Amino acid sequence: MPIYLYIDRGTFVHRLHPTVKVFSLFVMFWSVYWVDNPIALLPVGLVMLWIAQLTDSWPNFYRLRWLFAILVFTTTIAWMVFYRRGAVLVNIPVFHVSRLSLVFGLGRGIKLAELLAASVLFLSTTKIEEFTYGLQRMRVPYRVSFAISLSFRLVPLFIDSAVTIVDAQRLRGYDFNQGGPLERVRRYVPVVIPVFMGALRKANNMAMALEARGFGFSHEPTTFIEYPVTPPDIIAFAFLIGLGTLYFMLYWTGLGGIGPVK
C-alpha cells in the first residue's frame, strides 16, 4: 500500500516552480475561504477537477473518496441542526430544514471538500524537497520550513510502522477482527506502544543525523537543486493572482454569500 501521495508525472504542473506551487495552495485556500454559496464554489472546484485530470491524480482521490463523501454529508446535516434560519420546509424534530440551512450546509461541506482536494492535488504534484524549497523562497525561516516538511515525511513513516506491526501480530496469530466494534478497537491498543517506541527511536536517530550534518550552523543554508523561473511559472502566478482577486471580489460584493436572511 503506498504511503505517499506524490505521483511522478511529466505534466507542466509537476514542473512548476516550487514557490508557485506553495502559492497556489495558499490561493486555493484563500479563494474557498471567502465564499459560502455552492454555486460560487463551483468554478474553483472545476479548476481542481481539471488539474486532477491533467496530473492523473485520480488514484489519490479514489483512496479518499469516502472521506470526501463523509465531509459533505455530515457537514450538511450538522448545519441543518445549528443554522436555524429561513422558513422551515419540512418539520423534522431537532433539524431545521430550510432553503438557507440546506444551501449553507452544502456550501460548508463543499468548502471542506475543496480544501481537502487542494491539499491532495498539492501533495500529488509536489515533492517534499520542493515544498521545503518553496517555503524558504517565500522567506519562511528554514527551521520552520524544515519542521513543516518533516511532518509530511514522518507521518507516512509512522503509518507504515503501524501497518508493519499489525501484519507481524497477525502472522503470530493475533486476530484484530474478533469481537464487536469496541473490542476491535481495544485490540489495536497494544500496537500503540511499539509504534511510539519506534517513533522515539527514529526521532533520536534523526536528531543525531541532523547534528552530524551541521543542521543549524548557518541561518541561510544552501540547496542542492536550483529551480529556474520559466514562462509557465509566470503565467500560472498571474492566473492565481486573478483567481484570488476574483473570489475576494465575490465576497466583497456579497455575490459569494447565500443571500439575505428571510
mmCIF file of C-alpha atoms in Angstrom:
data_model
loop_
_atom_site.group_PDB
_atom_site.id
_atom_site.type_symbol
_atom_site.label_atom_id
_atom_site.label_comp_id
_atom_site.label_asym_id
_atom_site.label_seq_id
_atom_site.Cartn_x
_atom_site.Cartn_y
_atom_site.Cartn_z
ATOM 1 C CA MET A 1 0.000 0.000 0.000
ATOM 2 C CA PRO A 2 1.556 3.367 -0.989
ATOM 3 C CA ILE A 3 2.019 5.708 1.962
ATOM 4 C CA TYR A 4 2.983 8.806 -0.029
ATOM 5 C CA LEU A 5 0.586 10.784 -2.215
ATOM 6 C CA TYR A 6 3.140 12.072 -4.710
ATOM 7 C CA ILE A 7 2.563 10.750 -8.249
ATOM 8 C CA ASP A 8 5.501 11.234 -10.603
ATOM 9 C CA ARG A 9 4.258 12.565 -13.926
ATOM 10 C CA GLY A 10 5.735 14.826 -16.573
ATOM 11 C CA THR A 11 2.962 17.429 -16.685
ATOM 12 C CA PHE A 12 3.589 21.163 -16.623
ATOM 13 C CA VAL A 13 2.013 21.292 -13.143
ATOM 14 C CA HIS A 14 4.719 18.972 -11.831
ATOM 15 C CA ARG A 15 7.371 21.149 -13.497
ATOM 16 C CA LEU A 16 6.136 24.417 -11.994
ATOM 17 C CA HIS A 17 8.429 26.327 -9.667
ATOM 18 C CA PRO A 18 8.016 25.122 -6.044
ATOM 19 C CA THR A 19 7.215 28.654 -4.892
ATOM 20 C CA VAL A 20 4.347 28.826 -7.388
ATOM 21 C CA LYS A 21 3.015 25.504 -6.097
ATOM 22 C CA VAL A 22 3.084 26.663 -2.480
ATOM 23 C CA PHE A 23 1.454 29.942 -3.517
ATOM 24 C CA SER A 24 -1.219 28.022 -5.439
ATOM 25 C CA LEU A 25 -2.119 26.089 -2.276
ATOM 26 C CA PHE A 26 -2.480 29.370 -0.412
ATOM 27 C CA VAL A 27 -4.625 30.876 -3.194
ATOM 28 C CA MET A 28 -6.918 27.840 -3.258
ATOM 29 C CA PHE A 29 -7.424 28.098 0.499
ATOM 30 C CA TRP A 30 -7.889 31.863 0.195
ATOM 31 C CA SER A 31 -10.467 31.544 -2.593
ATOM 32 C CA VAL A 32 -12.511 28.859 -0.867
ATOM 33 C CA TYR A 33 -12.462 30.726 2.453
ATOM 34 C CA TRP A 34 -14.292 33.853 1.242
ATOM 35 C CA VAL A 35 -17.459 32.327 -0.217
ATOM 36 C CA ASP A 36 -20.294 30.173 1.146
ATOM 37 C CA ASN A 37 -22.576 29.712 -1.836
ATOM 38 C CA PRO A 38 -22.160 26.300 -3.537
ATOM 39 C CA ILE A 39 -22.581 27.941 -6.953
ATOM 40 C CA ALA A 40 -19.750 30.364 -6.206
ATOM 41 C CA LEU A 41 -17.570 27.442 -5.134
ATOM 42 C CA LEU A 42 -18.212 25.630 -8.419
ATOM 43 C CA PRO A 43 -15.551 27.410 -10.577
ATOM 44 C CA VAL A 44 -12.640 26.649 -8.247
ATOM 45 C CA GLY A 45 -13.923 23.078 -7.964
ATOM 46 C CA LEU A 46 -13.893 22.752 -11.750
ATOM 47 C CA VAL A 47 -10.328 24.083 -11.834
ATOM 48 C CA MET A 48 -9.292 21.414 -9.336
ATOM 49 C CA LEU A 49 -11.012 18.700 -11.367
ATOM 50 C CA TRP A 50 -9.179 19.871 -14.486
ATOM 51 C CA ILE A 51 -5.839 19.803 -12.666
ATOM 52 C CA ALA A 52 -6.612 16.346 -11.266
ATOM 53 C CA GLN A 53 -7.358 15.079 -14.777
ATOM 54 C CA LEU A 54 -4.260 16.754 -16.183
ATOM 55 C CA THR A 55 -1.916 15.422 -13.499
ATOM 56 C CA ASP A 56 -3.536 11.965 -13.262
ATOM 57 C CA SER A 57 -4.162 12.421 -9.535
ATOM 58 C CA TRP A 58 -7.347 10.353 -9.523
ATOM 59 C CA PRO A 59 -5.809 7.385 -7.646
ATOM 60 C CA ASN A 60 -5.316 9.595 -4.580
ATOM 61 C CA PHE A 61 -8.848 10.936 -4.817
ATOM 62 C CA TYR A 62 -10.163 7.391 -5.116
ATOM 63 C CA ARG A 63 -8.306 6.398 -1.959
ATOM 64 C CA LEU A 64 -10.001 9.263 -0.091
ATOM 65 C CA ARG A 65 -13.414 9.031 -1.775
ATOM 66 C CA TRP A 66 -15.259 8.066 1.402
ATOM 67 C CA LEU A 67 -13.655 10.921 3.325
ATOM 68 C CA PHE A 68 -14.944 13.405 0.741
ATOM 69 C CA ALA A 69 -18.449 11.921 0.911
ATOM 70 C CA ILE A 70 -18.480 11.907 4.721
ATOM 71 C CA LEU A 71 -17.270 15.511 4.876
ATOM 72 C CA VAL A 72 -20.025 16.825 2.624
ATOM 73 C CA PHE A 73 -22.810 14.703 4.124
ATOM 74 C CA THR A 74 -22.038 15.185 7.821
ATOM 75 C CA THR A 75 -21.363 18.916 7.422
ATOM 76 C CA THR A 76 -24.677 19.450 5.644
ATOM 77 C CA ILE A 77 -26.559 17.511 8.345
ATOM 78 C CA ALA A 78 -24.751 19.344 11.166
ATOM 79 C CA TRP A 79 -25.613 22.801 9.829
ATOM 80 C CA MET A 80 -29.252 21.786 9.478
ATOM 81 C CA VAL A 81 -29.144 21.465 13.278
ATOM 82 C CA PHE A 82 -27.191 24.614 14.181
ATOM 83 C CA TYR A 83 -28.001 27.042 11.339
ATOM 84 C CA ARG A 84 -31.605 27.748 12.274
ATOM 85 C CA ARG A 85 -32.558 30.419 9.746
ATOM 86 C CA GLY A 86 -35.122 30.708 6.997
ATOM 87 C CA ALA A 87 -38.621 29.339 6.581
ATOM 88 C CA VAL A 88 -38.961 25.658 7.513
ATOM 89 C CA LEU A 89 -39.621 23.401 4.527
ATOM 90 C CA VAL A 90 -40.039 20.085 6.361
ATOM 91 C CA ASN A 91 -40.897 19.758 10.041
ATOM 92 C CA ILE A 92 -38.355 17.293 11.454
ATOM 93 C CA PRO A 93 -37.500 17.244 15.169
ATOM 94 C CA VAL A 94 -34.092 18.753 16.015
ATOM 95 C CA PHE A 95 -33.328 19.543 12.345
ATOM 96 C CA HIS A 96 -34.111 22.945 10.832
ATOM 97 C CA VAL A 97 -34.717 22.007 7.207
ATOM 98 C CA SER A 98 -34.922 25.276 5.283
ATOM 99 C CA ARG A 99 -33.545 26.509 1.994
ATOM 100 C CA LEU A 100 -30.957 28.634 3.778
ATOM 101 C CA SER A 101 -29.806 25.811 6.063
ATOM 102 C CA LEU A 102 -29.547 23.381 3.145
ATOM 103 C CA VAL A 103 -27.605 25.817 0.951
ATOM 104 C CA PHE A 104 -25.375 26.953 3.804
ATOM 105 C CA GLY A 105 -24.667 23.398 4.993
ATOM 106 C CA LEU A 106 -23.985 22.140 1.476
ATOM 107 C CA GLY A 107 -21.703 25.118 0.851
ATOM 108 C CA ARG A 108 -19.724 24.430 4.021
ATOM 109 C CA GLY A 109 -19.441 20.756 3.095
ATOM 110 C CA ILE A 110 -18.213 21.587 -0.405
ATOM 111 C CA LYS A 111 -15.810 24.119 1.095
ATOM 112 C CA LEU A 112 -14.202 21.469 3.331
ATOM 113 C CA ALA A 113 -14.083 19.022 0.420
ATOM 114 C CA GLU A 114 -12.342 21.587 -1.778
ATOM 115 C CA LEU A 115 -9.816 22.384 0.945
ATOM 116 C CA LEU A 116 -9.036 18.675 1.150
ATOM 117 C CA ALA A 117 -8.915 18.418 -2.655
ATOM 118 C CA ALA A 118 -6.431 21.300 -2.862
ATOM 119 C CA SER A 119 -4.194 19.536 -0.341
ATOM 120 C CA VAL A 120 -4.420 16.248 -2.227
ATOM 121 C CA LEU A 121 -3.524 17.944 -5.511
ATOM 122 C CA PHE A 122 -0.594 19.728 -3.896
ATOM 123 C CA LEU A 123 0.819 16.531 -2.378
ATOM 124 C CA SER A 124 0.166 14.622 -5.625
ATOM 125 C CA THR A 125 2.298 17.024 -7.677
ATOM 126 C CA THR A 126 4.907 18.311 -5.208
ATOM 127 C CA LYS A 127 7.878 16.537 -3.686
ATOM 128 C CA ILE A 128 8.823 17.165 -0.082
ATOM 129 C CA GLU A 129 12.102 18.740 -1.232
ATOM 130 C CA GLU A 130 10.171 21.129 -3.456
ATOM 131 C CA PHE A 131 7.848 22.014 -0.597
ATOM 132 C CA THR A 132 10.802 22.934 1.624
ATOM 133 C CA TYR A 133 12.444 24.924 -1.174
ATOM 134 C CA GLY A 134 9.231 26.815 -1.916
ATOM 135 C CA LEU A 135 8.724 27.751 1.725
ATOM 136 C CA GLN A 136 12.289 29.014 2.016
ATOM 137 C CA ARG A 137 11.933 31.135 -1.135
ATOM 138 C CA MET A 138 8.816 32.673 0.428
ATOM 139 C CA ARG A 139 11.038 33.865 3.284
ATOM 140 C CA VAL A 140 9.799 31.313 5.784
ATOM 141 C CA PRO A 141 12.627 30.621 8.283
ATOM 142 C CA TYR A 142 14.374 27.449 7.220
ATOM 143 C CA ARG A 143 13.925 25.861 10.652
ATOM 144 C CA VAL A 144 10.168 26.366 10.365
ATOM 145 C CA SER A 145 10.047 25.172 6.751
ATOM 146 C CA PHE A 146 12.101 22.106 7.623
ATOM 147 C CA ALA A 147 9.812 21.274 10.559
ATOM 148 C CA ILE A 148 6.715 21.607 8.366
ATOM 149 C CA SER A 149 8.137 19.446 5.604
ATOM 150 C CA LEU A 150 9.435 16.932 8.143
ATOM 151 C CA SER A 151 5.894 16.287 9.341
ATOM 152 C CA PHE A 152 4.959 15.169 5.818
ATOM 153 C CA ARG A 153 7.789 12.645 5.956
ATOM 154 C CA LEU A 154 7.267 11.294 9.449
ATOM 155 C CA VAL A 155 3.505 10.745 9.383
ATOM 156 C CA PRO A 156 3.674 8.238 6.468
ATOM 157 C CA LEU A 157 6.630 6.539 8.148
ATOM 158 C CA PHE A 158 4.679 6.111 11.376
ATOM 159 C CA ILE A 159 1.698 4.765 9.453
ATOM 160 C CA ASP A 160 3.974 2.314 7.653
ATOM 161 C CA SER A 161 5.455 1.216 11.003
ATOM 162 C CA ALA A 162 1.959 0.672 12.415
ATOM 163 C CA VAL A 163 0.918 -1.381 9.368
ATOM 164 C CA THR A 164 4.090 -3.476 9.666
ATOM 165 C CA ILE A 165 3.465 -4.149 13.365
ATOM 166 C CA VAL A 166 -0.157 -5.105 12.714
ATOM 167 C CA ASP A 167 0.901 -7.538 9.965
ATOM 168 C CA ALA A 168 3.544 -9.046 12.267
ATOM 169 C CA GLN A 169 0.988 -9.577 15.029
ATOM 170 C CA ARG A 170 -1.399 -11.210 12.567
ATOM 171 C CA LEU A 171 1.338 -13.613 11.492
ATOM 172 C CA ARG A 172 1.697 -14.543 15.164
ATOM 173 C CA GLY A 173 -1.988 -15.434 15.290
ATOM 174 C CA TYR A 174 -3.382 -12.278 16.877
ATOM 175 C CA ASP A 175 -6.873 -11.628 15.476
ATOM 176 C CA PHE A 176 -7.740 -7.924 15.239
ATOM 177 C CA ASN A 177 -11.205 -8.606 13.803
ATOM 178 C CA GLN A 178 -12.545 -10.661 16.696
ATOM 179 C CA GLY A 179 -15.495 -9.308 18.698
ATOM 180 C CA GLY A 180 -17.625 -6.227 18.306
ATOM 181 C CA PRO A 181 -16.559 -2.728 17.247
ATOM 182 C CA LEU A 182 -15.338 -1.709 20.722
ATOM 183 C CA GLU A 183 -13.482 -4.968 21.153
ATOM 184 C CA ARG A 184 -11.755 -4.494 17.791
ATOM 185 C CA VAL A 185 -10.635 -1.008 18.798
ATOM 186 C CA ARG A 186 -9.328 -2.349 22.124
ATOM 187 C CA ARG A 187 -7.289 -4.987 20.303
ATOM 188 C CA TYR A 188 -5.355 -2.267 18.469
ATOM 189 C CA VAL A 189 -4.228 -0.665 21.750
ATOM 190 C CA PRO A 190 -1.152 -2.942 22.170
ATOM 191 C CA VAL A 191 0.069 -1.764 18.754
ATOM 192 C CA VAL A 192 0.340 1.830 20.011
ATOM 193 C CA ILE A 193 3.250 1.070 22.370
ATOM 194 C CA PRO A 194 5.704 -0.313 19.770
ATOM 195 C CA VAL A 195 4.691 2.416 17.306
ATOM 196 C CA PHE A 196 5.532 5.157 19.813
ATOM 197 C CA MET A 197 8.747 3.402 20.810
ATOM 198 C CA GLY A 198 9.759 3.211 17.167
ATOM 199 C CA ALA A 199 8.831 6.864 16.694
ATOM 200 C CA LEU A 200 11.036 7.934 19.603
ATOM 201 C CA ARG A 201 13.905 5.836 18.256
ATOM 202 C CA LYS A 202 13.567 7.356 14.781
ATOM 203 C CA ALA A 203 13.365 10.866 16.216
ATOM 204 C CA ASN A 204 16.533 10.328 18.225
ATOM 205 C CA ASN A 205 18.394 8.896 15.223
ATOM 206 C CA MET A 206 17.197 11.772 13.051
ATOM 207 C CA ALA A 207 18.362 14.349 15.597
ATOM 208 C CA MET A 208 21.833 12.807 15.670
ATOM 209 C CA ALA A 209 21.922 12.664 11.861
ATOM 210 C CA LEU A 210 20.959 16.343 11.598
ATOM 211 C CA GLU A 211 23.608 17.360 14.115
ATOM 212 C CA ALA A 212 26.220 15.339 12.237
ATOM 213 C CA ARG A 213 25.317 17.202 9.041
ATOM 214 C CA GLY A 214 25.600 20.619 10.693
ATOM 215 C CA PHE A 215 21.919 21.481 10.866
ATOM 216 C CA GLY A 216 21.519 24.930 12.420
ATOM 217 C CA PHE A 217 25.098 26.017 11.733
ATOM 218 C CA SER A 218 24.051 28.581 9.108
ATOM 219 C CA HIS A 219 20.996 30.825 9.018
ATOM 220 C CA GLU A 220 20.962 30.707 5.204
ATOM 221 C CA PRO A 221 21.699 27.113 4.183
ATOM 222 C CA THR A 222 22.452 26.280 0.579
ATOM 223 C CA THR A 223 20.352 23.927 -1.551
ATOM 224 C CA PHE A 224 21.468 21.158 -3.847
ATOM 225 C CA ILE A 225 18.812 21.833 -6.506
ATOM 226 C CA GLU A 226 18.014 25.213 -8.047
ATOM 227 C CA TYR A 227 14.687 25.782 -9.789
ATOM 228 C CA PRO A 228 14.712 28.439 -12.542
ATOM 229 C CA VAL A 229 11.678 30.630 -13.170
ATOM 230 C CA THR A 230 10.102 29.827 -16.566
ATOM 231 C CA PRO A 231 7.277 31.446 -18.604
ATOM 232 C CA PRO A 232 4.719 28.827 -17.426
ATOM 233 C CA ASP A 233 5.536 29.852 -13.850
ATOM 234 C CA ILE A 234 4.758 33.493 -14.646
ATOM 235 C CA ILE A 235 1.509 32.565 -16.404
ATOM 236 C CA ALA A 236 0.431 30.321 -13.513
ATOM 237 C CA PHE A 237 1.308 33.039 -10.995
ATOM 238 C CA ALA A 238 -0.772 35.624 -12.884
ATOM 239 C CA PHE A 239 -3.698 33.182 -13.102
ATOM 240 C CA LEU A 240 -3.529 32.556 -9.351
ATOM 241 C CA ILE A 241 -3.493 36.278 -8.621
ATOM 242 C CA GLY A 242 -6.576 36.700 -10.793
ATOM 243 C CA LEU A 243 -8.356 33.771 -9.148
ATOM 244 C CA GLY A 244 -7.672 35.043 -5.651
ATOM 245 C CA THR A 245 -8.789 38.557 -6.587
ATOM 246 C CA LEU A 246 -11.983 37.238 -8.195
ATOM 247 C CA TYR A 247 -13.045 35.330 -5.104
ATOM 248 C CA PHE A 248 -12.279 38.224 -2.805
ATOM 249 C CA MET A 249 -14.455 40.420 -5.009
ATOM 250 C CA LEU A 250 -17.238 37.825 -4.788
ATOM 251 C CA TYR A 251 -17.037 38.186 -1.027
ATOM 252 C CA TRP A 252 -16.762 41.983 -1.157
ATOM 253 C CA THR A 253 -19.802 42.379 -3.393
ATOM 254 C CA GLY A 254 -21.843 39.766 -1.497
ATOM 255 C CA LEU A 255 -22.226 37.515 -4.540
ATOM 256 C CA GLY A 256 -20.464 34.679 -2.748
ATOM 257 C CA GLY A 257 -22.961 34.607 0.116
ATOM 258 C CA ILE A 258 -26.222 32.724 0.391
ATOM 259 C CA GLY A 259 -28.465 35.762 0.226
ATOM 260 C CA PRO A 260 -30.289 37.772 2.859
ATOM 261 C CA VAL A 261 -31.871 36.038 5.811
ATOM 262 C CA LYS A 262 -35.625 35.771 5.435
#
